[in-house]
């Protein structure tokens, strides 16, 4: 099967993503009903991993602008001298990989794509210090592997945890590695 990664398109098939667990139905419904109109309206941008021949979407990631409350972060994670109550951030709003394709590195690549967008496309032109995600309990360790840290704030009683990457520190690390 041949796949391509690109922004979501009007002709994409968004009805057949399989995620197994019923608790993940919201991710399927978002793709089916909301991803295209929100993308077109610039309210949430979605990028898909789709079958080349059929345009069936088998994985997707959605990005929005966001913010993270300074009070969510440990004192060591905060930025000295910043006097506002929220840090500007980019939010990884949705991420899903079809059950049949999980464990093959696609989720990893989709998160790397979002990190790349933040570092290369957003940060050079806009204040944007953190990448933030509201992680479901079953995906917390997946995001920890990617460098996200739990803020300790549970977004609601479903166990969802807000997690962040400090993009400025990440950029400095990348720059140190590339100049070494
Ligand atoms: C979480 C999810 C996106 C991961 O995608 P994936 O393509 O299966 O992940 P990858 O194959 O890229 O895995 C990358 C690494 O994370 C690990 N990993 C994958 N899913 C994991 C999980 N749920 N918990 C902990 N580790 C996980 C893999 O073992 C792999 O480790 P390695 O680099 O040492 O080999 C995918 O399982 C999914 O769509 N789950 C259902 C929806 C969901 O939970 N979305 C997140 C909403 S917050």
CSV table of C-alpha atoms and ligand atoms in Angstrom, one decimal:
chain,number,residue,atom,x,y,z
A,1,UNK,CA,0.0,0.0,0.0
A,2,UNK,CA,1.3,3.5,-0.9
A,3,UNK,CA,0.8,6.4,1.4
A,4,UNK,CA,1.2,10.1,1.3
A,5,UNK,CA,1.4,12.8,4.0
A,6,UNK,CA,-0.2,16.1,3.2
A,7,UNK,CA,-2.8,18.6,4.4
A,8,UNK,CA,-6.4,17.2,4.4
A,9,UNK,CA,-8.3,17.6,1.2
A,10,UNK,CA,-12.0,17.8,0.2
A,11,UNK,CA,-11.9,14.4,-1.5
A,12,UNK,CA,-10.3,12.5,1.4
A,13,UNK,CA,-12.1,9.5,2.8
A,14,UNK,CA,-12.5,10.2,6.5
A,15,UNK,CA,-15.0,7.5,7.5
A,16,UNK,CA,-12.9,4.4,7.9
A,17,UNK,CA,-10.3,5.2,10.5
A,18,UNK,CA,-10.3,2.3,13.0
A,19,UNK,CA,-9.1,3.0,16.6
A,20,UNK,CA,-10.6,0.1,18.4
A,21,UNK,CA,-11.3,1.4,21.9
A,22,UNK,CA,-14.7,3.1,22.3
A,23,UNK,CA,-13.1,5.8,24.4
A,24,UNK,CA,-11.4,7.0,21.2
A,25,UNK,CA,-14.6,7.5,19.3
A,26,UNK,CA,-14.3,11.3,19.6
A,27,UNK,CA,-11.1,11.2,17.5
A,28,UNK,CA,-13.0,9.4,14.8
A,29,UNK,CA,-15.9,11.7,14.9
A,30,UNK,CA,-13.6,14.7,14.7
A,31,UNK,CA,-12.0,13.4,11.5
A,32,UNK,CA,-15.3,12.4,10.0
A,33,UNK,CA,-17.3,15.6,10.7
A,34,UNK,CA,-15.1,18.5,11.8
A,35,UNK,CA,-11.6,18.2,10.3
A,36,UNK,CA,-12.4,19.4,6.8
A,37,UNK,CA,-14.6,22.4,7.7
A,38,UNK,CA,-12.2,23.5,10.5
A,39,UNK,CA,-9.2,23.2,8.2
A,40,UNK,CA,-10.9,25.3,5.5
A,41,UNK,CA,-11.9,27.9,8.0
A,42,UNK,CA,-8.4,28.1,9.5
A,43,UNK,CA,-9.7,27.1,12.9
A,44,UNK,CA,-7.8,23.9,13.1
A,45,UNK,CA,-5.3,22.6,10.5
A,46,UNK,CA,-5.2,18.9,9.9
A,47,UNK,CA,-2.6,16.8,8.1
A,48,UNK,CA,-3.2,13.3,7.0
A,49,UNK,CA,-1.4,10.1,6.2
A,50,UNK,CA,-3.6,8.8,3.4
A,51,UNK,CA,-3.7,5.9,1.0
A,52,UNK,CA,-2.4,7.2,-2.4
A,53,UNK,CA,-4.9,5.3,-4.5
A,54,UNK,CA,-8.1,5.7,-2.4
A,55,UNK,CA,-7.4,8.9,-0.4
A,56,UNK,CA,-8.6,7.0,2.7
A,57,UNK,CA,-7.2,8.7,5.8
A,58,UNK,CA,-5.3,6.2,8.0
A,59,UNK,CA,-3.7,8.7,10.4
A,60,UNK,CA,-4.0,12.4,11.1
A,61,UNK,CA,-2.7,15.2,13.3
A,62,UNK,CA,-4.4,18.5,14.0
A,63,UNK,CA,-2.7,21.7,15.0
A,64,UNK,CA,-4.1,24.9,16.6
A,65,UNK,CA,-2.7,28.0,18.2
A,66,UNK,CA,-2.9,27.8,22.0
A,67,UNK,CA,-1.5,28.9,25.3
A,68,UNK,CA,-0.4,27.4,28.5
A,69,UNK,CA,-1.0,29.0,31.9
A,70,UNK,CA,2.3,30.0,33.7
A,71,UNK,CA,0.8,28.5,36.8
A,72,UNK,CA,0.7,25.0,35.2
A,73,UNK,CA,4.5,24.8,35.1
A,74,UNK,CA,6.9,23.9,37.8
A,75,UNK,CA,9.0,27.0,38.9
A,76,UNK,CA,12.1,25.5,37.2
A,77,UNK,CA,10.2,25.4,33.9
A,78,UNK,CA,9.0,29.0,34.0
A,79,UNK,CA,10.8,31.9,32.3
A,80,UNK,CA,12.3,34.6,34.5
A,81,UNK,CA,10.9,38.1,34.0
A,82,UNK,CA,7.8,37.0,32.0
A,83,UNK,CA,5.0,39.0,33.6
A,84,UNK,CA,1.9,37.6,31.8
A,85,UNK,CA,-0.3,34.7,33.0
A,86,UNK,CA,-0.1,32.6,29.8
A,87,UNK,CA,2.7,31.5,27.7
A,88,UNK,CA,2.1,31.5,23.9
A,89,UNK,CA,2.1,28.0,22.6
A,90,UNK,CA,1.3,25.7,19.7
A,91,UNK,CA,-1.2,23.0,20.5
A,92,UNK,CA,-1.2,19.4,19.1
A,93,UNK,CA,-4.9,19.2,19.3
A,94,UNK,CA,-5.6,15.7,17.8
A,95,UNK,CA,-3.5,12.7,16.9
A,96,UNK,CA,-4.6,9.3,15.8
A,97,UNK,CA,-3.1,6.3,13.9
A,98,UNK,CA,-5.3,3.5,12.5
A,99,UNK,CA,-5.0,0.4,14.7
A,100,UNK,CA,-3.7,-1.6,11.8
A,101,UNK,CA,-0.7,0.8,11.3
A,102,UNK,CA,0.1,1.5,15.0
A,103,UNK,CA,3.6,0.5,16.2
A,104,UNK,CA,5.3,1.4,12.8
A,105,UNK,CA,6.6,4.8,13.7
A,106,UNK,CA,3.8,6.9,12.2
A,107,UNK,CA,2.7,8.6,15.4
A,108,UNK,CA,6.3,9.4,16.1
A,109,UNK,CA,6.7,11.1,12.6
A,110,UNK,CA,3.4,13.0,13.0
A,111,UNK,CA,4.6,14.5,16.3
A,112,UNK,CA,8.0,15.3,14.7
A,113,UNK,CA,6.2,17.1,12.0
A,114,UNK,CA,4.4,19.3,14.5
A,115,UNK,CA,7.6,20.0,16.3
A,116,UNK,CA,9.2,21.0,13.0
A,117,UNK,CA,6.3,23.3,12.2
A,118,UNK,CA,6.7,25.0,15.6
A,119,UNK,CA,10.5,25.4,15.3
A,120,UNK,CA,10.8,26.3,11.6
A,121,UNK,CA,7.5,27.9,10.6
A,122,UNK,CA,6.0,29.5,13.7
A,123,UNK,CA,8.9,30.5,16.1
A,124,UNK,CA,10.8,32.6,13.6
A,125,UNK,CA,7.8,34.9,13.2
A,126,UNK,CA,5.7,34.6,16.3
A,127,UNK,CA,6.2,34.3,20.1
A,128,UNK,CA,5.6,30.6,20.7
A,129,UNK,CA,7.5,29.1,23.6
A,130,UNK,CA,5.8,25.7,24.2
A,131,UNK,CA,4.2,22.8,22.4
A,132,UNK,CA,1.3,21.6,24.4
A,133,UNK,CA,-0.9,18.6,24.3
A,134,UNK,CA,-3.8,17.3,26.4
A,135,UNK,CA,-2.8,13.7,26.7
A,136,UNK,CA,-5.2,10.8,27.3
A,137,UNK,CA,-3.9,8.4,30.1
A,138,UNK,CA,-3.0,5.7,27.6
A,139,UNK,CA,-0.8,8.0,25.5
A,140,UNK,CA,1.0,9.9,28.3
A,141,UNK,CA,4.1,7.6,28.0
A,142,UNK,CA,4.1,8.0,24.2
A,143,UNK,CA,4.4,11.7,24.6
A,144,UNK,CA,7.0,11.4,27.4
A,145,UNK,CA,9.2,9.5,25.0
A,146,UNK,CA,8.9,12.5,22.6
A,147,UNK,CA,10.1,14.8,25.4
A,148,UNK,CA,6.8,16.2,26.7
A,149,UNK,CA,6.6,16.8,30.4
A,150,UNK,CA,3.4,16.5,32.5
A,151,UNK,CA,2.4,19.9,34.0
A,152,UNK,CA,0.5,18.1,36.8
A,153,UNK,CA,-2.8,19.7,35.7
A,154,UNK,CA,-5.5,17.3,34.9
A,155,UNK,CA,-7.8,18.9,32.4
A,156,UNK,CA,-10.9,17.0,33.5
A,157,UNK,CA,-12.0,13.9,35.4
A,158,UNK,CA,-11.2,11.6,32.5
A,159,UNK,CA,-7.5,11.7,33.5
A,160,UNK,CA,-6.4,13.8,30.6
A,161,UNK,CA,-3.1,15.6,31.5
A,162,UNK,CA,-1.7,18.7,29.9
A,163,UNK,CA,1.9,18.1,28.8
A,164,UNK,CA,4.4,20.5,27.3
A,165,UNK,CA,7.7,20.7,25.5
A,166,UNK,CA,9.8,23.9,26.0
A,167,UNK,CA,10.5,24.7,22.3
A,168,UNK,CA,13.2,27.3,23.2
A,169,UNK,CA,15.2,24.7,25.1
A,170,UNK,CA,14.6,22.2,22.3
A,171,UNK,CA,15.8,24.7,19.7
A,172,UNK,CA,19.0,25.4,21.8
A,173,UNK,CA,19.6,21.6,22.0
A,174,UNK,CA,19.2,21.2,18.3
A,175,UNK,CA,21.5,24.1,17.5
A,176,UNK,CA,24.2,22.8,19.9
A,177,UNK,CA,24.1,19.4,18.2
A,178,UNK,CA,24.2,20.9,14.7
A,179,UNK,CA,27.2,23.2,15.5
A,180,UNK,CA,29.1,20.5,17.5
B,1,LIG,C1,-0.6,7.0,20.5
B,1,LIG,C2,-0.5,6.8,19.0
B,1,LIG,C3,-0.7,8.1,18.2
B,1,LIG,C4,0.9,6.3,18.8
B,1,LIG,O1,1.1,6.1,17.4
B,1,LIG,P1,2.0,4.9,16.8
B,1,LIG,O2,2.2,5.1,15.3
B,1,LIG,O3,1.4,3.6,17.2
B,1,LIG,O4,3.4,5.1,17.6
B,1,LIG,P2,4.8,4.8,17.0
B,1,LIG,O5,4.8,3.5,16.3
B,1,LIG,O6,5.3,6.0,16.3
B,1,LIG,O7,5.6,4.7,18.4
B,1,LIG,C5,6.7,5.5,18.8
B,1,LIG,C6,7.2,5.0,20.1
B,1,LIG,O8,6.2,5.1,21.1
B,1,LIG,C7,5.9,3.9,21.7
B,1,LIG,N1,4.4,3.9,21.9
B,1,LIG,C8,3.4,3.9,21.0
B,1,LIG,N2,2.2,4.0,21.5
B,1,LIG,C9,2.5,4.1,22.9
B,1,LIG,C10,1.6,4.2,24.0
B,1,LIG,N3,0.3,4.3,23.9
B,1,LIG,N4,2.2,4.3,25.2
B,1,LIG,C11,3.6,4.2,25.3
B,1,LIG,N5,4.4,4.1,24.3
B,1,LIG,C12,3.9,4.0,23.1
B,1,LIG,C13,6.3,2.8,20.6
B,1,LIG,O9,6.6,1.6,21.2
B,1,LIG,C14,7.5,3.5,20.0
B,1,LIG,O10,8.6,3.3,20.9
B,1,LIG,P3,10.1,3.1,20.3
B,1,LIG,O11,10.5,4.4,19.6
B,1,LIG,O12,11.0,2.8,21.4
B,1,LIG,O13,10.0,2.0,19.3
B,1,LIG,C15,-1.4,5.7,18.5
B,1,LIG,O14,-1.3,4.5,19.3
B,1,LIG,C16,-2.9,6.1,18.5
B,1,LIG,O15,-3.4,6.7,17.6
B,1,LIG,N6,-3.6,5.7,19.6
B,1,LIG,C17,-5.0,6.0,19.7
B,1,LIG,C18,-5.4,7.5,19.7
B,1,LIG,C19,-4.6,8.2,20.8
B,1,LIG,O16,-4.4,7.8,21.9
B,1,LIG,N7,-4.2,9.4,20.4
B,1,LIG,C20,-3.5,10.3,21.3
B,1,LIG,C21,-4.5,11.3,21.9
B,1,LIG,S1,-3.9,12.3,23.1
